[in-house]
Short mmCIF file of C-alpha atoms in Angstrom, two decimals:
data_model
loop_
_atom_site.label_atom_id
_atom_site.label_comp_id
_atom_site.label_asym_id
_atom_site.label_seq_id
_atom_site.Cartn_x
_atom_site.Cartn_y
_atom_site.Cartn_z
CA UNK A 976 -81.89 1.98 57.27
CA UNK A 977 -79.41 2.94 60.42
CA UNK A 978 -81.11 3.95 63.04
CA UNK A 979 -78.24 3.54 65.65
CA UNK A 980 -76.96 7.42 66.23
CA UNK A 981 -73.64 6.06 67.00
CA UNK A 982 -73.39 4.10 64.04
CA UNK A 983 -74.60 6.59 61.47
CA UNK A 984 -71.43 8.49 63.19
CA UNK A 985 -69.03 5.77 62.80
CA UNK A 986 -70.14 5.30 58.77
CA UNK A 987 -69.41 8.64 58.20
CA UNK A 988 -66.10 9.23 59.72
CA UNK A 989 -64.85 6.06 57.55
CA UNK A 990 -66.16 7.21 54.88
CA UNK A 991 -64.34 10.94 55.08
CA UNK A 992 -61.38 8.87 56.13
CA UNK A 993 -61.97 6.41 52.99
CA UNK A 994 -62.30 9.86 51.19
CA UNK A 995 -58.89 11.17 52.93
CA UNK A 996 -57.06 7.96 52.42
CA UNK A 997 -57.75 8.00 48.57
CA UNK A 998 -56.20 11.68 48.21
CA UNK A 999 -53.28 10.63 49.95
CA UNK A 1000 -52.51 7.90 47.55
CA UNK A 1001 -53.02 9.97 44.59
CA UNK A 1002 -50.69 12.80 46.13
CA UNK A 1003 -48.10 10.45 47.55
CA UNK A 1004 -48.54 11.43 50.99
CA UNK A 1005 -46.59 9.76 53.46
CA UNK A 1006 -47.16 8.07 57.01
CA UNK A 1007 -47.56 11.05 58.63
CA UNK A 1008 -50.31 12.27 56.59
CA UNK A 1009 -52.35 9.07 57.19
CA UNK A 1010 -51.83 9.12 60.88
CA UNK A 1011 -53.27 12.73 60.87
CA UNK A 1012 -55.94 11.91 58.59
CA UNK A 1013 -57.13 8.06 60.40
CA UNK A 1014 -56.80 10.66 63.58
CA UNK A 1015 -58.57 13.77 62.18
CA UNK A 1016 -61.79 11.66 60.79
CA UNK A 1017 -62.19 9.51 63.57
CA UNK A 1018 -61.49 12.14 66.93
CA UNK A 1019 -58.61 9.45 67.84
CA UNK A 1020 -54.96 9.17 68.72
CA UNK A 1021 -52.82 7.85 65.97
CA UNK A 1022 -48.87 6.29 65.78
CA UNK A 1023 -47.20 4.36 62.98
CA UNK A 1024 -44.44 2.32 64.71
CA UNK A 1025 -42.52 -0.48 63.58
CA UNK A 1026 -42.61 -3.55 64.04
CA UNK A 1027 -41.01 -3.03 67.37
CA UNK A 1028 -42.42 -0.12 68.32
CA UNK A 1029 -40.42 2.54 67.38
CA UNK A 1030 -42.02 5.64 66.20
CA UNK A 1031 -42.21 6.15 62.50
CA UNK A 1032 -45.33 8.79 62.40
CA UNK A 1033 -47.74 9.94 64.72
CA UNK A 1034 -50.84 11.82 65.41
CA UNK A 1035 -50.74 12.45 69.13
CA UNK A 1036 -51.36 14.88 71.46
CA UNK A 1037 -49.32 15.55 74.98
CA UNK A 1038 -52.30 14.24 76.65
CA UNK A 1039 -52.44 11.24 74.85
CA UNK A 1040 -48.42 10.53 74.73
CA UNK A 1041 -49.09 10.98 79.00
CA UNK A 1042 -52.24 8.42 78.99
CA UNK A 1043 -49.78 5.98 77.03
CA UNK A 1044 -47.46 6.47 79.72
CA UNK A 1045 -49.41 6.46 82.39
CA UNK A 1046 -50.54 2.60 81.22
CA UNK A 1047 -47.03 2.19 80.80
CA UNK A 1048 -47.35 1.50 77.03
CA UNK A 1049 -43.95 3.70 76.30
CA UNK A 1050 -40.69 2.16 78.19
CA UNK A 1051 -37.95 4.87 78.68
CA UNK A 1052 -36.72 5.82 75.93
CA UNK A 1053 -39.62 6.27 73.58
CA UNK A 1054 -40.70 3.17 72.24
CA UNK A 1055 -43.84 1.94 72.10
CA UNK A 1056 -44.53 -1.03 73.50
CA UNK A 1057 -46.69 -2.69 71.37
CA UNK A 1058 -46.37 -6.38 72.38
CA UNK A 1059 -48.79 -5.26 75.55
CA UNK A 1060 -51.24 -3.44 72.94
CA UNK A 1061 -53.88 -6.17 72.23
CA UNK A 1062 -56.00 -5.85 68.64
CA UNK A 1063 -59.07 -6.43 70.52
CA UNK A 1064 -57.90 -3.54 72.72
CA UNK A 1065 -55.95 -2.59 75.93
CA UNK A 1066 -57.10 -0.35 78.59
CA UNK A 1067 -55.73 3.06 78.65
CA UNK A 1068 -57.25 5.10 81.87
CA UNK A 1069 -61.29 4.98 81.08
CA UNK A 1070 -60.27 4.38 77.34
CA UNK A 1071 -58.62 2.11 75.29
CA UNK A 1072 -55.97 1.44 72.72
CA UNK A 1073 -55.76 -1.19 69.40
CA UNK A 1074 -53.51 -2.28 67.43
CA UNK A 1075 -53.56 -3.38 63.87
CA UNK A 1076 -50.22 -5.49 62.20
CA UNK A 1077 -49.15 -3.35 58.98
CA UNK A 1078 -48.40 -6.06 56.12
CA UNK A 1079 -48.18 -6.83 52.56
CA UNK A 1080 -47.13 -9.83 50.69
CA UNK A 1081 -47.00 -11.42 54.00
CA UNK A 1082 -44.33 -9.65 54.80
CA UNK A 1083 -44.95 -7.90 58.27
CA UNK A 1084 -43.92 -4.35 57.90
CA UNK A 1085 -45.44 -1.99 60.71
CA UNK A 1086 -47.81 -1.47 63.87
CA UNK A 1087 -50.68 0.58 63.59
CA UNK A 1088 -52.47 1.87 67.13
CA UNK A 1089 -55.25 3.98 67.78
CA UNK A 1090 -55.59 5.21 71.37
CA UNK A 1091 -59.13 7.36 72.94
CA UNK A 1092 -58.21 7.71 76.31
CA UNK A 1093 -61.77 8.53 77.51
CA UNK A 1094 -63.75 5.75 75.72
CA UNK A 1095 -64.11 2.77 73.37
CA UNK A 1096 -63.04 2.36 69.96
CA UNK A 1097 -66.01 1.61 67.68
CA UNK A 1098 -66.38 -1.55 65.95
CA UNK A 1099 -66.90 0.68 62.40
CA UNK A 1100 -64.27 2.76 63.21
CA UNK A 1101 -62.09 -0.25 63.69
CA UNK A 1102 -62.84 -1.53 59.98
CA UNK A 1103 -61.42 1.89 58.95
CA UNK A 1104 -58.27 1.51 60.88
CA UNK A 1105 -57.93 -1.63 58.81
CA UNK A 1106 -58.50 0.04 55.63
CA UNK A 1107 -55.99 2.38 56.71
CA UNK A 1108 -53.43 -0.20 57.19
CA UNK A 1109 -53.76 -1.49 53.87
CA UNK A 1110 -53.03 1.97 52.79
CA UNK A 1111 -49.82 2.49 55.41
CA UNK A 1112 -48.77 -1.29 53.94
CA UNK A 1113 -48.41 -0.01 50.34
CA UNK A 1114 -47.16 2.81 51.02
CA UNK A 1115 -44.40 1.52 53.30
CA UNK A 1116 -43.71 -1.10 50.72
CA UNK A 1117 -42.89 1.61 48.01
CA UNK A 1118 -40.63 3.60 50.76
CA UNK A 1119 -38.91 0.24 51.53
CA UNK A 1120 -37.93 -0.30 47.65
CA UNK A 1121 -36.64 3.17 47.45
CA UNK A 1122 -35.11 3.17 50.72
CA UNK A 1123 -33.38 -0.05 50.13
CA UNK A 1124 -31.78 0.98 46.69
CA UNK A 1125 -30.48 4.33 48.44
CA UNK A 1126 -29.53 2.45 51.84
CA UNK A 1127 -27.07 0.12 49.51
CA UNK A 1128 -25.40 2.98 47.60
CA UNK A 1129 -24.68 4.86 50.84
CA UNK A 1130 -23.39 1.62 52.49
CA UNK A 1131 -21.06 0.64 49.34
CA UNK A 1132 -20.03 4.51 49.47
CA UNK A 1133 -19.20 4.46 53.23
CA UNK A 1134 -17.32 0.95 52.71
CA UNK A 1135 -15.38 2.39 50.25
CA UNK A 1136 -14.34 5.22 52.66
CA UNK A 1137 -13.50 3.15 54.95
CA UNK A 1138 -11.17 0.95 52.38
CA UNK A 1139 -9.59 4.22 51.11
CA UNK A 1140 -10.67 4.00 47.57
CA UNK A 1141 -13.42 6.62 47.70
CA UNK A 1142 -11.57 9.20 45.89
CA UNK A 1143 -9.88 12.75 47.71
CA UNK A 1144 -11.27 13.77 50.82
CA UNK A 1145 -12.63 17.01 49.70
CA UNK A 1146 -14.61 14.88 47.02
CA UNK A 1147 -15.82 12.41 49.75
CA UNK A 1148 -16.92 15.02 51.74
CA UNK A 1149 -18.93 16.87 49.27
CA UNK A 1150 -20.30 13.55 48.50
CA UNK A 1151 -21.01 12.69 52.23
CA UNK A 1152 -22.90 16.05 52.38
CA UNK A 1153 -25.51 15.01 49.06
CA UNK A 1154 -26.23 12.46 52.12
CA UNK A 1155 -26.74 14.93 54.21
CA UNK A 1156 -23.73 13.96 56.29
CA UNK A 1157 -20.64 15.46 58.05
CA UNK A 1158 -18.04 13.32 57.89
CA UNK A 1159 -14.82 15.74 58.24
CA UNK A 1160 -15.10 16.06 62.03
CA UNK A 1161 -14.32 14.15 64.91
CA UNK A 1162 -16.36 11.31 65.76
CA UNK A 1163 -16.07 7.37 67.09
CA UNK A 1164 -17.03 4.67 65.01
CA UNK A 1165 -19.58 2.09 66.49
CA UNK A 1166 -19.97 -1.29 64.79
CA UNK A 1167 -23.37 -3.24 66.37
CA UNK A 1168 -24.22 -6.74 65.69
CA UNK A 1169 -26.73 -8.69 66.72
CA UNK A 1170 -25.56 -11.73 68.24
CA UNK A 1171 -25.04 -14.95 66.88
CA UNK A 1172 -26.68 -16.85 69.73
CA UNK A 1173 -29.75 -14.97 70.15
CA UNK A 1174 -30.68 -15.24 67.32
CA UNK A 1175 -30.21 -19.25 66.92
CA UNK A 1176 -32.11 -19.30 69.98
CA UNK A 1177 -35.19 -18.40 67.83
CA UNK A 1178 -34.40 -20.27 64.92
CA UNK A 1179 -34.76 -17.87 62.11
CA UNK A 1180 -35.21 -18.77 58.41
CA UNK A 1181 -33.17 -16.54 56.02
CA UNK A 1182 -35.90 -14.28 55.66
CA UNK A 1183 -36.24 -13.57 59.13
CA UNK A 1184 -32.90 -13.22 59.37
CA UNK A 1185 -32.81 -10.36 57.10
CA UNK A 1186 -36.39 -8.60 58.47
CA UNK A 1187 -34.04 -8.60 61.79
CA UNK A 1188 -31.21 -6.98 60.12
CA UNK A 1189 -33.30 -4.64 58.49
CA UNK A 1190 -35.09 -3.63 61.52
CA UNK A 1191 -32.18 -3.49 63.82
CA UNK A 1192 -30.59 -1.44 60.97
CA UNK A 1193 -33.49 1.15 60.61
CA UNK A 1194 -33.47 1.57 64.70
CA UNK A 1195 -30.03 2.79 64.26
CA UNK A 1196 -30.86 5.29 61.78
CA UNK A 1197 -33.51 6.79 63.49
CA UNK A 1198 -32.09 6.60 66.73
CA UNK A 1199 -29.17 8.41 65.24
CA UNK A 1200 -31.28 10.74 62.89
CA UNK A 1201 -32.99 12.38 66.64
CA UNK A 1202 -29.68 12.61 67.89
CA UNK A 1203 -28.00 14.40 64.92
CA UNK A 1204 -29.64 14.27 61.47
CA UNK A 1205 -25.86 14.40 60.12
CA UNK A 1206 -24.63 11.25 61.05
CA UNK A 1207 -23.82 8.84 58.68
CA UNK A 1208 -25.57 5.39 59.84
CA UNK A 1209 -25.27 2.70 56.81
CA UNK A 1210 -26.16 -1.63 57.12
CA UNK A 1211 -23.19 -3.41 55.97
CA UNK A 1212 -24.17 -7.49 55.84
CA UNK A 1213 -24.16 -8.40 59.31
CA UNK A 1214 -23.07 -5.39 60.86
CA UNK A 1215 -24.93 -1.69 61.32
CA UNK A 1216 -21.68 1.23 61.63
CA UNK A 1217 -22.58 4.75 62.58
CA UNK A 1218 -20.38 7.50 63.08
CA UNK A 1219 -21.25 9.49 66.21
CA UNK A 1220 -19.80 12.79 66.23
CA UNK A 1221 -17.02 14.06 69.24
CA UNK A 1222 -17.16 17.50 70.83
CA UNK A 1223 -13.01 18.24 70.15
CA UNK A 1224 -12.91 20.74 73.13
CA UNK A 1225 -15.44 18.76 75.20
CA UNK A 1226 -14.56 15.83 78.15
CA UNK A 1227 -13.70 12.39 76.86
CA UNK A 1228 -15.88 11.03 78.52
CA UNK A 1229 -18.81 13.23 77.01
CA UNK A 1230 -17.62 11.43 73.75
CA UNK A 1231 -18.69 7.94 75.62
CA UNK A 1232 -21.11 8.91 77.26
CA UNK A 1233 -23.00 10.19 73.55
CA UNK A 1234 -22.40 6.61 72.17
CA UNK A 1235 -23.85 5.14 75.30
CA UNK A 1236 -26.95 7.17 75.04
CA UNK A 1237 -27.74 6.59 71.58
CA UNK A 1238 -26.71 2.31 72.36
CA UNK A 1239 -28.97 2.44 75.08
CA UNK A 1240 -31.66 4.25 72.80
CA UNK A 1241 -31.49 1.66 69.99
CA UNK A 1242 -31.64 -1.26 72.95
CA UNK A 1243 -34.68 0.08 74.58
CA UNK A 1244 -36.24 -2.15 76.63
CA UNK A 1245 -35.78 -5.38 74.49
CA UNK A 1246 -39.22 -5.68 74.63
CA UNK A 1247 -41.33 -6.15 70.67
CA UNK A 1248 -39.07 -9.29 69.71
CA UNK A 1249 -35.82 -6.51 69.80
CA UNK A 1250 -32.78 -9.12 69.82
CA UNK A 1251 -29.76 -8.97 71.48
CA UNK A 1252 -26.62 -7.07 70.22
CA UNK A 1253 -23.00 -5.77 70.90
CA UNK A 1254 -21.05 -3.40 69.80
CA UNK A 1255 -17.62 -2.24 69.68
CA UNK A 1256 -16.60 1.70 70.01
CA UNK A 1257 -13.10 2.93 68.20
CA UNK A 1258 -11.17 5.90 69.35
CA UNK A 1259 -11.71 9.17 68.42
CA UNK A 1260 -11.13 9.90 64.50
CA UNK A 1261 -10.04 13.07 64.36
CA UNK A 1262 -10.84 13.49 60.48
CA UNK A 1263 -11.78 11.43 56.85
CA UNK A 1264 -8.00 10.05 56.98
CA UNK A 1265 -8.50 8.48 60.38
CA UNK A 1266 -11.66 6.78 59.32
CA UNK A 1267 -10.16 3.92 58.00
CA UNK A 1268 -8.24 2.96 61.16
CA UNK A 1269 -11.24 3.29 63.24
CA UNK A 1270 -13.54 1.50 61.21
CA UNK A 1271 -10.91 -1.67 62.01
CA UNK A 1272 -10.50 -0.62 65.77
CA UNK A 1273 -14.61 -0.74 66.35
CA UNK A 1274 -15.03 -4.25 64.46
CA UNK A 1275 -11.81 -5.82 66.44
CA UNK A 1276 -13.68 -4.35 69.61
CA UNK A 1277 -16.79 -5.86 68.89
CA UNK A 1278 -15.13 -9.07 68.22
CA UNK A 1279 -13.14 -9.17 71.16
CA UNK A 1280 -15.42 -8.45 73.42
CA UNK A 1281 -18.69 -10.61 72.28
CA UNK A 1282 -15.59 -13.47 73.24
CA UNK A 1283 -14.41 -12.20 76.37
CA UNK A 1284 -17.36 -10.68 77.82
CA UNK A 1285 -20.22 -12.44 75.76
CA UNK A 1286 -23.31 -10.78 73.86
CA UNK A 1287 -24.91 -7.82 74.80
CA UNK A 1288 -21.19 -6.49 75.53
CA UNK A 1289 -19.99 -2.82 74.48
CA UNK A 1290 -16.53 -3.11 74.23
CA UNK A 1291 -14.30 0.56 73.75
CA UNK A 1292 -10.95 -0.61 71.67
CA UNK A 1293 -9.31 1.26 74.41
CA UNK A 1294 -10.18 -1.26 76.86
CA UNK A 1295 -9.63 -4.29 74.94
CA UNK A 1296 -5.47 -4.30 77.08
CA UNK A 1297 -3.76 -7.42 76.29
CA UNK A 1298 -6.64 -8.40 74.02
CA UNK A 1299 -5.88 -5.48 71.51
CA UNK A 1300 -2.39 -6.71 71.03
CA UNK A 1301 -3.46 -10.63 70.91
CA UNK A 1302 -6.43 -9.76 67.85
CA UNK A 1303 -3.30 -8.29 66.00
CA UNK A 1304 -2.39 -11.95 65.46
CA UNK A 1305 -3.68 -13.03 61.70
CA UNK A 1306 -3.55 -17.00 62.75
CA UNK A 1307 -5.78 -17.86 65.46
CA UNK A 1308 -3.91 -21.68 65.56
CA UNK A 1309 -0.73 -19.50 65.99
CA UNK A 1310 -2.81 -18.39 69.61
CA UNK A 1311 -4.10 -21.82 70.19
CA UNK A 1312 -0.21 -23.44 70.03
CA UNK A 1313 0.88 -21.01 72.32
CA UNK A 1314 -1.85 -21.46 74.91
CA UNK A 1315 -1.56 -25.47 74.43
CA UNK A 1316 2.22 -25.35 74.94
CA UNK A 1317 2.31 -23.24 78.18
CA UNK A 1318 -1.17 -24.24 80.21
CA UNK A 1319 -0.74 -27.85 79.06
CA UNK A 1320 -3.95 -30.03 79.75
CA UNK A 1321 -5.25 -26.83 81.36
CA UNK A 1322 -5.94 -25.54 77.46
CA UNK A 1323 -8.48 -28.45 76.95
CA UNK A 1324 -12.01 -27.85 76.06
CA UNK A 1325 -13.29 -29.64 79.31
CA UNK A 1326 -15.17 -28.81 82.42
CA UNK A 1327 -12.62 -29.83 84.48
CA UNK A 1328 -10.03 -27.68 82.60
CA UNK A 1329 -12.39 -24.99 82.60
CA UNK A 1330 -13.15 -24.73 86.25
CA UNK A 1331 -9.12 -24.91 86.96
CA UNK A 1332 -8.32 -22.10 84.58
CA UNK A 1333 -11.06 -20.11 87.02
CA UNK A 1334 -9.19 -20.51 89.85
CA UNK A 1335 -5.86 -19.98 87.95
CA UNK A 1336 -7.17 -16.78 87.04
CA UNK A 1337 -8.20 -15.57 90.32
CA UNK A 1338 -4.97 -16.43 91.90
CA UNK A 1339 -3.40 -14.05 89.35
CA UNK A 1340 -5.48 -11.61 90.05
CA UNK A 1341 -5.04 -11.83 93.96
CA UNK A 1342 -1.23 -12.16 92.75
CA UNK A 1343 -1.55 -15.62 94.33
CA UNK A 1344 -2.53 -15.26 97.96
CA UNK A 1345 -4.25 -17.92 99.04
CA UNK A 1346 -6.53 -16.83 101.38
CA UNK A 1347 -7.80 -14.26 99.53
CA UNK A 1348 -8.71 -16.78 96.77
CA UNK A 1349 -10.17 -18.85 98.76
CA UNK A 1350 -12.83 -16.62 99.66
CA UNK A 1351 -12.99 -14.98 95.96
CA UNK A 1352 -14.38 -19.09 95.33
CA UNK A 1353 -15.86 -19.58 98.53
CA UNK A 1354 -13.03 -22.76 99.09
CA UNK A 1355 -12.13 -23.68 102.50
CA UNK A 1356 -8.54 -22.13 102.54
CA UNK A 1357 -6.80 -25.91 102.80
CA UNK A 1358 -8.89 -26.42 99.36
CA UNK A 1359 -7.62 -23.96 97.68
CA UNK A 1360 -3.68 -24.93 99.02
CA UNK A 1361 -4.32 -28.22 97.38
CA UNK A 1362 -5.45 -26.93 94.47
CA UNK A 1363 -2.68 -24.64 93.93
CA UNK A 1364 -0.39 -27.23 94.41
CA UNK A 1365 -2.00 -29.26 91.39
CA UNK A 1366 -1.58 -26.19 89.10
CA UNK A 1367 1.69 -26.18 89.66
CA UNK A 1368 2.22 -29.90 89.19
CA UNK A 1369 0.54 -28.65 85.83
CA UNK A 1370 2.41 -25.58 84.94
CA UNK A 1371 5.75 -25.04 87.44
CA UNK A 1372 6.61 -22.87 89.83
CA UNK A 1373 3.83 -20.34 88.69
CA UNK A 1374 3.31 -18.73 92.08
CA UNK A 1375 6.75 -17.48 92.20
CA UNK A 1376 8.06 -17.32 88.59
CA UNK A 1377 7.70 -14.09 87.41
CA UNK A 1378 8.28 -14.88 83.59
CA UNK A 1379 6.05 -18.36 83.85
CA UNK A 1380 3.58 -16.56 85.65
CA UNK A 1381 3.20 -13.43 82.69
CA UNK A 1382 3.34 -16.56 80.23
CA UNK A 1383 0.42 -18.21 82.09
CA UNK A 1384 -1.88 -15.17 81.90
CA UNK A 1385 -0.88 -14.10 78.32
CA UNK A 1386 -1.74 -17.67 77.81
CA UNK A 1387 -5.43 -17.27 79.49
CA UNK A 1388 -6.12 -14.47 77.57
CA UNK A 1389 -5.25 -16.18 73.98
CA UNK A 1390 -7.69 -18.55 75.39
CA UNK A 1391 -10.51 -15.79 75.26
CA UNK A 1392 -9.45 -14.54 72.03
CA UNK A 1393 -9.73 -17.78 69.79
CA UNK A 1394 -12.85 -18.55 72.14
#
């Protein structure tokens, strides 16, 4: 017999939670319900995130959300910072918070934490938070199936929109809308990807690979979803395209400033294994018609800039200059030719090259004063003579050429695009 007050406590709050859990199942409840029913039976703070930390269902009070902040277990923009939560427990004020991984099949599919700010966590009440995971784990499995199958007929939809073969717009719209999106009104298309060398750097196996996708995929949903629960936010292979919606009286800059907030959102504070992506902004489409042409402008931006400016870049088609008129080239060689034939051994793949197509650049940027370079590189000025003398050697009369020098930096900029 338990004589243990405390204990006797614990057994029955698991067992009206085991009791709670079992209804939900039967009714098809969803994560929601469990977090208010793990929180409800055992007097605790409750949040369903995944794997990440983003919020996916909570039981939480104002209090609670403030003790999680006040340990500094949210970052700015929501998340939940779960890679400081530790499953024996982290200190939150005089209490504590756990965390318990969410998975199935091996498959690692959520983060479950419990938070009393003014005490410990039992060790009985902890075997119910497990028991409660197992629950959240098939239910999350059976939303994932679904979710998936609807997830791929929106994307093939939205492709097909954005290839012009979806049918007459006032069909695709009234299709959009069984979606529950608006498509028929201004908005800029943003294409993310995660990048390339980031994820290398943690050399994924195929199935990672897609958990990532998946992941970085369902931030932009919900991201979106808080912003505007009308935009359209579909997983294409490797790249995640939303559509976020323009104010057409409002500032242009409004318009950015939106996309920004809902990139910076889906970033957070990279913290919870979130990789690295870009992403690449179109103008504004002013209606279904324009969609096409936008869709292209956002992926060339992306492109582009990951190149130029490397990953984590957002790149705004309008920005891309030179660039822009350079990705309209179909044959890459065609760029690599040109830049070969006009920089010479200055095109070569070496650090030599490299480091004189720096200074190349900023003498065209200081429209070749010396001095000023100089100190742009930190040369002593007579370095930086000699050196310009050796590009020209290499290239002409660049510094006073008008029509050599416009070749040269067309010719830099090729460089960037064919990387």
């Amino acid at each position: 017999m338990i004589s243990d007050p405390e204990a006797v406590a614990a057994l029955e709050r698991a067992d009206a939670l085991h009791t709670a859990l079992t209804h939900i199942v039967l009714e098809g409840g969803d994560l929601a319900a469990i977090a208010q029913a793990v929180g409800d039976a055992l007097g605790c703070g409750v949040v369903f995130t995944s794997t990440d930390g983003r919020e996916r269902a909570a039981h939480l009070d104002d209090a609670q959300r403030e003790a999680l902040a006040g340990a500094e277990l949210l970052d700015p923009t929501g998340r939940l910072r779960v890679e400081r939560i530790d499953p024996e427990g982290t200190a939150v004020g005089t209490g504590e918070a756990l965390l318990r991984r969410v998975v199935a099949a091996g498959v690692d599919l959520a983060r479950l934490v419990a938070l009393r700010p003014d005490g410990r966590i039992h060790s009985s009440d902890v075997q119910a938070l497990e028991r409660a995971a197992i629950v959240a784990a098939l239910l999350v499995t059976r939303v994932e199936a679904i979710t998936a199958v609807e997830n791929k007929y929106r994307g093939d939809f939205l492709r097909d929109v954005f290839l012009g073969r979806a049918g007459e717009e006032e069909y695709v719209a009234e299709h959009a809308q069984a979606f529950g999106w608006h498509l028929g009104r201004p908005v800029m298309v943003v294409v993310a990807v995660l990048d390339p060398d980031a994820m290398a750097a943690l050399g994924p196996d195929p199935e990672d690979r897609r958990a990532w996708q998946d992941r970085f995929a369902h931030a932009w949903r919900q991201v979106s979803a808080t912003v505007d629960p009308t935009i359209a936010s579909v997983a294409f292979s490797r790249e995640v395209v939303t559509l976020v919606p323009v104010d057409p009286s409002g500032d242009p800059a409004d318009a950015h400033v939106g996309v920004d907030r809902i990139i910076a959102a889906v970033r957070g504070d990279r913290g919870g294994g979130r990789i690295a992506f870009s992403a690449g902004v179109s103008r504004v489409s002013h209606g279904l018609g324009d969609l096409p042409e936008a869709f292209r402008q956002a992926q060339r931006a992306v492109e582009i800039g990951r190149r130029v400016h490397g990953g984590s870049s957002v790149t705004r088609f309008d920005q891309l200059g030179l660039h822009r008129l350079l990705a309209l080239v179909p044959d890459g060689s065609e760029l690599t030719a040109f830049a070969a034939d006009v920089l010479g051994p200055l095109a070569e793949r070496t650090p030599e090259a490299a480091d004189l197509r720096e200074t190349l650049q900023v003498l065209l940027d200081t429209n070749f004063n010396v001095a000023e370079a100089a100190r742009a590189q930190f040369f002593h000025y007579n370095t930086m003579r000699y050196r310009v003398g050796k590009l020209q050697r290499i290239l002409g009369p660049v510094a006073t050429d008008p029509h050599l020098r416009l070749d040269v930096a067309v010719a830099l900029r090729a460089l960037e695009i064919v990387g």
